[in-house]
Tab-separated table of C-alpha atoms in Angstrom:
chain	number	residue	atom	x	y	z
A	605	MET	CA	-2.386	5.674	10.435
A	606	ASP	CA	-1.283	8.521	8.177
A	607	ASP	CA	0.347	10.164	11.184
A	608	ILE	CA	3.027	7.475	11.112
A	609	ILE	CA	4.629	9.363	8.261
A	610	SER	CA	5.485	12.876	9.300
A	611	LYS	CA	5.497	15.926	7.085
A	612	ASN	CA	9.142	15.272	6.228
A	613	ASN	CA	8.205	11.792	5.034
A	614	GLU	CA	10.074	10.264	7.952
A	615	ILE	CA	8.634	7.144	9.455
A	616	ASP	CA	8.000	6.867	13.140
A	617	LEU	CA	9.162	3.335	13.776
A	618	VAL	CA	8.901	3.524	17.524
A	619	ASP	CA	5.173	4.012	18.057
A	620	PHE	CA	4.104	1.549	15.489
A	621	ASP	CA	2.514	-1.881	15.611
A	622	VAL	CA	3.233	-3.948	12.488
A	623	GLU	CA	0.370	-6.324	13.266
A	624	VAL	CA	-2.259	-3.648	12.603
A	625	LEU	CA	-0.844	-2.788	9.187
A	626	SER	CA	-2.109	-4.479	6.026
A	627	PRO	CA	0.518	-6.329	3.958
A	628	ARG	CA	-0.676	-4.222	1.039
A	629	ASP	CA	0.440	-1.068	2.776
A	630	PRO	CA	3.715	0.233	1.294
A	631	ARG	CA	5.060	0.733	4.806
A	632	TYR	CA	4.599	-2.914	5.690
A	633	ALA	CA	8.007	-4.250	4.563
A	634	ILE	CA	10.115	-1.667	6.365
A	635	HIS	CA	8.148	-2.154	9.577
A	636	PHE	CA	8.382	-5.914	9.197
A	637	LEU	CA	12.166	-5.698	8.920
A	638	THR	CA	12.698	-3.158	11.679
A	639	LYS	CA	10.412	-5.099	13.994
A	640	SER	CA	12.261	-8.365	13.303
A	641	LEU	CA	15.611	-6.707	13.868
A	642	SER	CA	14.561	-4.945	17.059
A	643	ASP	CA	12.952	-8.153	18.387
A	644	LYS	CA	16.127	-10.096	17.737
A	645	LEU	CA	18.299	-7.389	19.254
A	646	SER	CA	16.190	-7.160	22.400
A	647	GLU	CA	16.279	-10.978	22.543
A	648	ALA	CA	20.052	-10.741	22.354
A	649	ASP	CA	20.027	-8.152	25.160
A	650	ALA	CA	17.900	-10.440	27.305
A	651	PHE	CA	20.232	-13.360	26.629
A	652	ALA	CA	23.278	-11.299	27.485
A	653	GLU	CA	21.627	-10.190	30.718
A	654	SER	CA	20.528	-13.688	31.695
A	655	ILE	CA	23.977	-15.102	30.958
A	656	TYR	CA	25.498	-12.373	33.076
A	657	ASN	CA	23.140	-13.229	35.928
A	658	VAL	CA	23.765	-16.956	35.580
A	659	VAL	CA	27.509	-16.454	35.586
A	660	ILE	CA	27.374	-14.194	38.645
A	661	LYS	CA	25.117	-16.545	40.552
A	662	GLU	CA	26.691	-19.811	39.575
A	663	ALA	CA	30.328	-18.755	39.548
A	664	SER	CA	30.981	-20.431	42.890
A	665	THR	CA	29.404	-23.678	41.772
A	666	ALA	CA	30.772	-23.935	38.290
A	667	SER	CA	29.766	-27.555	38.015
A	668	GLN	CA	26.115	-26.585	38.109
A	669	ILE	CA	26.270	-24.050	35.272
A	670	ALA	CA	25.262	-26.641	32.722
A	671	GLN	CA	22.102	-27.364	34.695
A	672	SER	CA	21.177	-23.718	34.713
A	673	PHE	CA	20.690	-23.831	30.951
A	674	GLU	CA	17.592	-25.951	31.450
A	675	LYS	CA	14.285	-24.228	31.805
A	676	GLY	CA	12.027	-24.477	34.869
A	677	SER	CA	12.526	-25.201	38.529
A	678	ARG	CA	14.052	-28.146	40.370
A	679	PHE	CA	13.534	-29.815	43.706
A	680	VAL	CA	16.614	-30.311	45.835
A	681	VAL	CA	16.624	-32.982	48.532
A	682	ASP	CA	18.841	-32.258	51.519
A	683	MET	CA	20.371	-35.560	52.553
A	684	THR	CA	23.512	-37.246	53.822
A	685	GLU	CA	25.827	-39.560	51.872
A	686	SER	CA	24.259	-42.664	53.376
A	687	THR	CA	20.753	-41.724	52.254
A	688	LYS	CA	22.054	-40.927	48.771
A	689	LYS	CA	23.009	-44.557	48.311
A	690	ALA	CA	19.507	-45.565	49.310
A	691	ILE	CA	18.056	-43.487	46.445
A	692	ASP	CA	19.931	-45.630	43.923
A	693	ASN	CA	18.036	-48.726	44.967
A	694	GLY	CA	14.732	-47.340	46.183
A	695	GLN	CA	11.994	-44.991	45.081
A	696	ILE	CA	11.160	-41.516	46.232
A	697	LYS	CA	7.716	-40.745	47.459
A	698	LEU	CA	6.650	-37.127	47.697
A	699	VAL	CA	4.226	-36.283	50.464
A	700	LYS	CA	2.687	-33.037	51.577
A	701	GLU	CA	2.855	-32.345	55.283
A	702	HIS	CA	1.669	-29.091	56.857
A	703	GLY	CA	1.823	-27.490	53.427
A	704	LYS	CA	5.431	-28.553	52.995
A	705	LEU	CA	6.646	-31.015	50.395
A	706	ARG	CA	8.710	-33.912	51.777
A	707	ALA	CA	10.333	-37.032	50.279
A	708	GLN	CA	10.283	-40.632	51.493
A	709	LEU	CA	12.533	-43.439	50.305
A	710	LEU	CA	11.173	-46.908	49.706
A	711	ASP	CA	13.619	-49.580	50.861
A	712	SER	CA	13.944	-53.157	49.551
A	713	ASN	CA	11.563	-54.402	52.220
A	714	GLY	CA	8.833	-52.098	51.064
A	715	HIS	CA	9.206	-49.741	54.019
A	716	TYR	CA	9.452	-45.994	53.630
A	717	SER	CA	12.444	-44.219	55.167
A	718	THR	CA	12.327	-41.077	57.248
A	719	LYS	CA	10.883	-37.974	55.624
A	720	LEU	CA	13.384	-35.682	53.967
A	721	ASP	CA	12.993	-31.930	53.548
A	722	ILE	CA	12.626	-30.717	49.991
A	723	LYS	CA	13.211	-27.141	48.994
A	724	GLU	CA	12.123	-25.711	45.707
A	725	GLU	CA	14.856	-23.828	43.912
A	726	PHE	CA	14.078	-21.567	40.986
A	727	PHE	CA	16.703	-20.818	38.499
A	728	ASN	CA	17.149	-18.203	35.856
A	729	LYS	CA	15.166	-17.715	32.688
A	730	GLY	CA	15.637	-20.697	30.405
A	731	ILE	CA	18.367	-20.396	27.833
A	732	ASN	CA	18.442	-22.324	24.623
A	733	PRO	CA	22.142	-22.657	23.672
A	734	VAL	CA	21.431	-22.457	19.908
A	735	GLU	CA	19.232	-19.394	20.273
A	736	MET	CA	21.811	-17.917	22.620
A	737	ALA	CA	24.616	-18.356	20.060
A	738	ASN	CA	22.454	-16.761	17.350
A	739	ALA	CA	21.436	-13.901	19.568
A	740	LEU	CA	24.965	-13.229	20.720
A	741	GLN	CA	26.179	-13.270	17.147
A	742	LEU	CA	23.601	-10.638	16.285
A	743	LYS	CA	24.444	-8.645	19.414
A	744	ALA	CA	28.121	-8.566	18.446
A	745	LEU	CA	27.158	-7.120	15.062
A	746	GLN	CA	24.503	-4.745	16.413
A	747	GLU	CA	26.334	-1.594	15.349
A	748	GLN	CA	26.737	-2.696	11.735
A	749	LEU	CA	23.162	-3.849	11.642
A	750	GLN	CA	21.871	-0.524	12.916
A	751	GLY	CA	23.908	1.263	10.237
A	752	ILE	CA	22.229	-0.883	7.593
A	753	GLU	CA	18.817	-0.240	9.113
A	754	GLU	CA	19.343	3.548	9.102
A	755	GLN	CA	20.297	3.494	5.422
A	756	ILE	CA	17.266	1.394	4.556
A	757	VAL	CA	14.885	3.679	6.445
A	758	MET	CA	16.361	6.677	4.626
A	759	ILE	CA	15.836	5.187	1.169
A	760	ASN	CA	12.437	3.801	2.110
A	761	SER	CA	10.954	7.269	2.557
A	762	SER	CA	11.601	8.005	-1.108
A	763	VAL	CA	9.763	4.969	-2.417
A	764	LEU	CA	6.580	5.227	-0.367
A	765	ASP	CA	4.870	7.788	-2.586
A	766	VAL	CA	5.085	5.764	-5.781
A	767	LEU	CA	3.830	2.543	-4.266
A	768	GLN	CA	0.311	3.550	-3.383
A	769	GLY	CA	-2.207	1.809	-5.587
A	770	GLN	CA	0.232	0.146	-7.962
A	771	GLN	CA	-0.763	-3.249	-9.311
A	772	ASN	CA	0.600	-5.688	-11.833
A	773	ASP	CA	1.481	-9.375	-12.046
A	774	ARG	CA	5.038	-8.912	-10.792
A	775	ILE	CA	3.865	-6.868	-7.879
A	776	ALA	CA	1.324	-9.614	-7.155
A	777	LEU	CA	4.289	-11.921	-6.462
A	778	PHE	CA	5.397	-9.572	-3.701
A	779	TYR	CA	1.971	-9.663	-2.048
A	780	SER	CA	1.820	-13.415	-2.534
A	781	GLY	CA	5.146	-13.825	-0.723
A	782	ILE	CA	4.050	-11.673	2.193
A	783	ASN	CA	0.682	-13.427	2.506
A	784	LEU	CA	2.274	-16.894	2.363
A	785	TYR	CA	4.614	-15.928	5.160
A	786	LEU	CA	1.758	-14.597	7.264
A	787	GLU	CA	-0.170	-17.819	6.665
A	788	ALA	CA	2.877	-19.874	7.612
A	789	GLN	CA	2.895	-18.163	11.013
A	790	SER	CA	-0.423	-19.742	11.900
A	791	ILE	CA	0.472	-23.288	10.781
A	792	LYS	CA	1.420	-25.778	13.483
A	793	ASN	CA	2.792	-28.575	11.303
A	794	PRO	CA	6.536	-27.735	11.102
A	795	GLU	CA	7.041	-29.318	7.671
A	796	MET	CA	4.138	-27.457	6.118
A	797	LYS	CA	5.225	-24.284	7.851
A	798	ASN	CA	8.772	-24.563	6.477
A	799	ALA	CA	7.454	-25.345	2.993
A	800	LEU	CA	5.232	-22.259	3.069
A	801	ILE	CA	8.074	-20.059	4.292
A	802	ALA	CA	10.269	-21.381	1.481
A	803	GLN	CA	7.502	-20.605	-1.018
A	804	ALA	CA	7.122	-17.114	0.401
A	805	VAL	CA	10.835	-16.433	-0.032
A	806	ARG	CA	10.680	-17.890	-3.537
A	807	ALA	CA	7.771	-15.644	-4.541
A	808	LEU	CA	9.545	-12.575	-3.183
A	809	SER	CA	12.764	-13.544	-4.937
A	810	ASP	CA	10.983	-14.174	-8.261
A	811	GLY	CA	9.171	-10.867	-7.985
A	812	THR	CA	12.431	-9.047	-7.286
A	813	GLN	CA	14.192	-10.617	-10.275
A	814	GLN	CA	11.359	-9.842	-12.691
A	815	LEU	CA	11.112	-6.263	-11.520
A	816	SER	CA	14.907	-5.857	-11.727
A	817	ILE	CA	14.816	-6.912	-15.377
A	818	THR	CA	11.943	-4.489	-16.075
A	819	MET	CA	13.813	-1.671	-14.402
A	820	GLU	CA	17.052	-2.414	-16.247
A	821	SER	CA	15.322	-2.486	-19.634
A	822	ASP	CA	13.530	0.795	-18.868
A	823	ILE	CA	16.834	2.410	-17.920
A	824	GLU	CA	18.395	1.095	-21.115
A	825	PHE	CA	15.526	2.643	-23.064
A	826	LEU	CA	16.494	6.026	-21.607
A	827	THR	CA	20.279	5.675	-21.880
A	828	THR	CA	20.111	4.673	-25.539
A	829	GLY	CA	17.790	7.591	-26.331
A	830	GLN	CA	15.042	5.398	-27.762
A	831	TYR	CA	12.496	8.015	-26.673
A	832	ASN	CA	13.711	10.163	-29.607
A	833	LYS	CA	11.737	7.912	-31.954
A	834	HIS	CA	8.486	9.051	-30.343
A	835	ARG	CA	8.312	12.403	-32.121
A	836	GLY	CA	6.009	14.886	-30.445
A	837	LYS	CA	5.568	12.584	-27.449
A	838	LYS	CA	9.098	12.454	-26.069
A	839	LEU	CA	8.261	13.939	-22.686
A	840	GLU	CA	5.263	11.674	-22.239
A	841	THR	CA	7.380	8.605	-23.090
A	842	ILE	CA	10.152	9.639	-20.707
A	843	HIS	CA	7.651	10.224	-17.894
A	844	SER	CA	5.945	6.881	-18.425
A	845	LYS	CA	9.329	5.103	-18.314
A	846	MET	CA	10.312	6.999	-15.168
A	847	ASP	CA	7.004	6.047	-13.586
A	848	SER	CA	7.703	2.394	-14.372
A	849	ILE	CA	11.283	2.678	-13.014
A	850	ASN	CA	10.116	4.315	-9.791
A	851	LYS	CA	7.430	1.691	-9.319
A	852	ALA	CA	9.834	-1.209	-9.965
A	853	PHE	CA	12.452	0.256	-7.650
A	854	GLY	CA	9.888	0.691	-4.895
A	855	PHE	CA	8.762	-2.907	-5.040
A	856	ILE	CA	12.296	-4.299	-5.377
A	857	HIS	CA	13.071	-2.375	-2.200
A	858	GLN	CA	9.964	-3.703	-0.454
A	859	ALA	CA	10.513	-7.315	-1.518
A	860	THR	CA	14.161	-7.168	-0.439
A	861	LEU	CA	13.221	-5.881	3.007
A	862	ALA	CA	10.551	-8.543	3.373
A	863	ARG	CA	12.989	-11.320	2.455
A	864	ALA	CA	15.597	-9.952	4.852
A	865	ALA	CA	12.950	-9.760	7.591
A	866	ILE	CA	11.871	-13.371	7.007
A	867	TYR	CA	15.467	-14.596	7.223
A	868	CYS	CA	15.997	-12.483	10.328
A	869	GLU	CA	12.923	-13.992	11.990
A	870	GLN	CA	14.167	-17.477	11.112
A	871	ASN	CA	17.586	-16.674	12.648
A	872	GLU	CA	19.232	-17.054	9.223
A	873	TYR	CA	21.491	-14.038	9.527
A	874	LEU	CA	23.893	-15.068	6.792
A	875	ALA	CA	21.014	-15.408	4.319
A	876	MET	CA	19.739	-12.012	5.466
A	877	ALA	CA	23.200	-10.527	4.863
A	878	ASN	CA	23.244	-12.144	1.410
A	879	VAL	CA	19.910	-10.553	0.508
A	880	LEU	CA	21.092	-7.120	1.639
A	881	ASP	CA	24.428	-7.568	-0.128
A	882	GLU	CA	22.637	-8.523	-3.339
A	883	TYR	CA	20.435	-5.413	-3.001
A	884	SER	CA	23.507	-3.268	-2.453
A	885	ARG	CA	25.100	-4.662	-5.617
A	886	PHE	CA	21.880	-4.134	-7.577
A	887	ILE	CA	21.880	-0.462	-6.574
A	888	GLU	CA	25.538	-0.141	-7.490
A	889	ASN	CA	25.056	-1.628	-10.954
A	890	THR	CA	21.684	-0.137	-11.820
A	891	VAL	CA	21.278	3.122	-9.931
A	892	VAL	CA	24.794	4.417	-9.238
A	893	ASN	CA	25.912	4.201	-12.867
A	894	ASN	CA	22.758	5.940	-14.130
A	895	ALA	CA	21.942	8.282	-11.248
A	896	ASN	CA	22.513	11.476	-13.251
A	897	LEU	CA	20.495	10.287	-16.236
A	898	LEU	CA	17.632	9.220	-13.970
A	899	SER	CA	17.648	12.529	-12.138
A	900	GLN	CA	17.516	14.370	-15.475
A	901	CYS	CA	14.477	12.321	-16.489
A	902	ASP	CA	12.694	12.498	-13.139
A	903	PRO	CA	10.700	15.724	-12.780
A	904	SER	CA	10.844	15.478	-8.986
A	905	ASP	CA	14.651	15.426	-8.898
A	906	ASN	CA	17.257	18.164	-9.302
A	907	GLY	CA	20.336	15.955	-9.549
A	908	THR	CA	22.060	17.258	-6.400
A	909	ASP	CA	23.427	14.945	-3.704
A	910	GLN	CA	20.235	15.546	-1.734
A	911	GLY	CA	18.117	14.666	-4.764
A	912	LEU	CA	16.110	11.466	-5.084
A	913	TRP	CA	18.398	9.376	-7.286
A	914	GLN	CA	21.724	10.588	-5.946
A	915	SER	CA	20.588	9.798	-2.409
A	916	ARG	CA	19.491	6.344	-3.585
A	917	ALA	CA	22.876	5.925	-5.275
A	918	ASN	CA	24.615	6.860	-2.046
A	919	LEU	CA	23.039	3.942	-0.223
A	920	LYS	CA	25.891	2.004	1.335
A	921	LEU	CA	24.602	-0.994	3.229
A	922	ASN	CA	28.033	-2.452	4.061
A	923	ALA	CA	26.299	-5.797	4.027
A	924	SER	CA	29.482	-7.490	2.803
A	925	ASP	CA	31.290	-6.394	5.984
A	926	PHE	CA	28.408	-7.758	8.007
A	927	LYS	CA	28.630	-11.006	6.048
A	928	LYS	CA	32.385	-11.258	6.592
A	929	ALA	CA	31.910	-10.724	10.306
A	930	LEU	CA	29.278	-13.473	10.376
A	931	LEU	CA	31.532	-15.861	8.511
A	932	SER	CA	34.565	-15.088	10.636
A	933	ASN	CA	35.434	-18.132	12.732
A	934	SER	CA	37.221	-16.416	15.584
A	935	GLN	CA	34.385	-14.582	17.238
A	936	GLU	CA	34.584	-13.344	20.760
A	937	TYR	CA	31.554	-12.058	22.602
A	938	TYR	CA	31.933	-9.459	25.289
A	939	LEU	CA	29.073	-9.272	27.690
A	940	SER	CA	28.202	-6.007	29.274
A	941	VAL	CA	25.114	-5.165	31.244
A	942	GLU	CA	24.180	-1.563	31.808
A	943	GLY	CA	22.596	-0.199	34.971
A	944	ASN	CA	21.608	-2.182	38.057
A	945	LYS	CA	20.644	-5.713	37.246
A	946	ASN	CA	18.606	-7.942	39.515
A	947	GLU	CA	20.521	-11.012	40.390
A	948	ASN	CA	18.214	-13.951	40.890
B	891	MET	CA	34.176	18.003	-26.605
B	892	ARG	CA	32.705	21.478	-26.840
B	893	ILE	CA	31.285	22.730	-23.552
B	894	LYS	CA	27.760	24.001	-24.130
B	895	ALA	CA	26.263	23.798	-20.636
B	896	LYS	CA	26.183	26.610	-18.135
B	897	LYS	CA	27.621	26.344	-14.670
B	898	GLY	CA	25.706	26.860	-11.473
B	899	CYS	CA	25.848	26.374	-7.728
B	900	THR	CA	24.106	23.219	-6.473
B	901	ASN	CA	24.249	23.941	-2.748
B	902	PRO	CA	20.544	23.959	-1.769
B	903	GLU	CA	21.255	26.492	1.006
B	904	CYS	CA	22.884	29.003	-1.334
B	905	VAL	CA	20.936	31.895	-2.902
B	906	MET	CA	22.685	31.325	-6.224
B	907	CYS	CA	21.181	27.843	-6.316
B	908	LYS	CA	17.760	28.889	-5.055
B	909	LYS	CA	17.490	31.648	-7.651
B	910	LYS	CA	19.028	29.392	-10.320
B	911	VAL	CA	21.695	31.960	-11.176
B	912	HIS	CA	24.284	30.860	-13.726
B	913	ALA	CA	27.956	31.395	-13.077
B	914	HIS	CA	30.762	32.213	-15.507
B	915	LYS	CA	32.143	29.243	-17.407
B	916	GLU	CA	35.664	30.005	-16.176
B	917	ASP	CA	34.646	29.891	-12.506
B	918	SER	CA	35.064	26.717	-10.509
B	919	PHE	CA	33.597	27.834	-7.185
B	920	CYS	CA	30.424	29.649	-6.239
B	921	PRO	CA	31.121	33.369	-5.576
B	922	ARG	CA	28.555	33.313	-2.732
B	923	CYS	CA	29.079	30.093	-0.786
B	924	GLY	CA	32.333	28.778	-2.224
B	925	SER	CA	31.019	25.325	-3.124
B	926	ASN	CA	32.066	23.571	-6.287
B	927	LEU	CA	30.159	24.665	-9.374
B	928	SER	CA	28.546	22.034	-11.579
B	929	PHE	CA	27.177	21.995	-15.086
B	930	VAL	CA	23.457	22.695	-14.866
B	931	CYS	CA	20.479	22.749	-17.176
B	932	GLU	CA	19.925	26.210	-18.634
B	933	LYS	CA	16.194	26.072	-17.883
B	934	CYS	CA	15.551	24.009	-14.746
B	935	HIS	CA	19.004	24.032	-13.084
B	936	THR	CA	19.166	20.216	-12.858
B	937	VAL	CA	22.725	18.961	-12.496
B	938	LEU	CA	24.246	17.627	-15.733
B	939	GLU	CA	26.923	14.974	-15.752
B	940	ASN	CA	28.976	16.650	-18.464
B	941	GLY	CA	28.727	19.936	-20.264
B	942	ASP	CA	28.058	18.738	-23.808
B	943	THR	CA	24.380	19.732	-23.758
B	944	LYS	CA	22.663	22.940	-22.740
B	945	LEU	CA	19.502	21.307	-21.487
B	946	CYS	CA	18.688	18.308	-19.364
B	947	ILE	CA	16.871	15.362	-20.974
B	948	THR	CA	13.441	16.502	-19.716
B	949	CYS	CA	13.818	20.116	-20.880
B	950	GLN	CA	15.252	18.975	-24.223
B	951	ALA	CA	12.291	16.624	-24.702
B	952	LYS	CA	9.892	19.447	-23.784
B	953	LYS	CA	11.571	21.727	-26.313
B	954	ASP	CA	11.544	19.047	-29.045
B	955	ASP	CA	7.854	18.334	-28.429
B	956	ALA	CA	7.065	22.042	-28.598
B	957	ASP	CA	9.006	22.350	-31.884
B	958	GLU	CA	7.158	19.371	-33.261
B	959	ARG	CA	3.801	20.882	-32.291
B	960	ARG	CA	4.799	24.174	-33.882
B	961	LYS	CA	5.765	22.423	-37.090
B	962	LYS	CA	2.467	20.590	-37.179
B	963	ALA	CA	0.512	23.772	-36.458
B	964	PHE	CA	2.422	25.579	-39.191
B	965	GLY	CA	1.695	22.740	-41.596
B	966	LYS	CA	-1.995	22.880	-40.756
B	967	ALA	CA	-2.143	26.644	-41.187
B	968	ILE	CA	-0.126	26.775	-44.372
B	969	GLY	CA	-1.803	23.750	-45.953
B	970	PRO	CA	-5.151	25.354	-47.034
B	971	VAL	CA	-3.408	28.540	-48.130
B	972	ALA	CA	-0.999	26.570	-50.317
B	973	ALA	CA	-3.866	24.554	-51.742
B	974	GLY	CA	-5.795	27.750	-52.556
B	975	VAL	CA	-2.793	29.371	-54.199
B	976	SER	CA	-2.092	26.287	-56.315
B	977	ALA	CA	-5.767	26.146	-57.398
B	978	VAL	CA	-5.697	29.822	-58.474
B	979	VAL	CA	-2.445	29.272	-60.355
B	980	ALA	CA	-3.961	26.256	-62.113
B	981	VAL	CA	-7.046	28.275	-63.200
B	982	VAL	CA	-4.868	31.127	-64.483
B	983	VAL	CA	-2.677	28.730	-66.422
B	984	LYS	CA	-5.754	27.053	-67.923
B	985	LYS	CA	-7.258	30.371	-69.095
B	986	LYS	CA	-4.046	31.306	-70.791
């Protein structure tokens, strides 16, 4: 599994199966989010394609479009107007004759009418209007979403190293959240499932808040020069604080991605945007303002724009734009299907 | 504010940055690559936000720790000698 991360610390997200990865693996959250996003985007693609096919096929019979949103197949009886009236009062009996399905009408006298031909008509892949609206909304914002994803992947590579083997009670909340969500996936009772998902989000949110406070107090320790009191052990104190900051940042990042992924899987895109927006603001307030100080204290950083903390400070998720677009009432969806599409 | 820090190129592709060469304080651009010069740590070449210190926090802490160790070592070395001298002086004074 180590080959997933290349020598340049870049993650290969394409050839990766999130189901084989342990939730305790530092790469879990990023793969969880990218998988959720790519699943939803390919769902949106499929919806767009099926709508395109439905529209093309049913354009001539616009009155039947509504029916095409139902899933399955239907049987169509070829009959005249006079036999239609008979259906209203009688019953239809389906009989098999020479391998062909035929219908018979039962009249008021208890006699069956002549046999009518039935043809089976398949229609397009079932479309759930609610899912379709969600998917199309996501599709319309695909470009912004991919921009956010790229930024997250970039920052993720810098937190992987510090996460291996780190344990404490706050970090336990992160694992608890992930495990609760995984458990919720296997529960059939919808109420219990929703309750577990809510608990998972709560655990992740609590963990994030606690770690944010830890990180902020550690940064304050450095900005106010409190390490100067530790005479003869200044460097050791600075390094231990930096270790704590790096660890907290890594898990805040992981927990944020996991929460965003859960909301994405539950089709709660606005909540997902809120989580990412909150993360963006956290970086702005905590990292951007102290990027130079942190790079001076971090032995692995040189303070340039390509350095660890400056690159973290440069993270621009544009989640607020994504949120605005989601909230905008006047949304228009443009369908486009690339290549040759099979019309059913 | 008195500028204490040295300036240096922070372009990772530039030789001046790779070799951690310091530039003149009056210069604003790197003589090799032309990028903007920044205040850098005298020892490790880490970028400094402003020029009021010569060293970055890590190098300053390293230096302070080293000074502290030196002081302690000096104290340890000088301690027995001082005690010996004071004992001799006390004996001499007593004899007189």
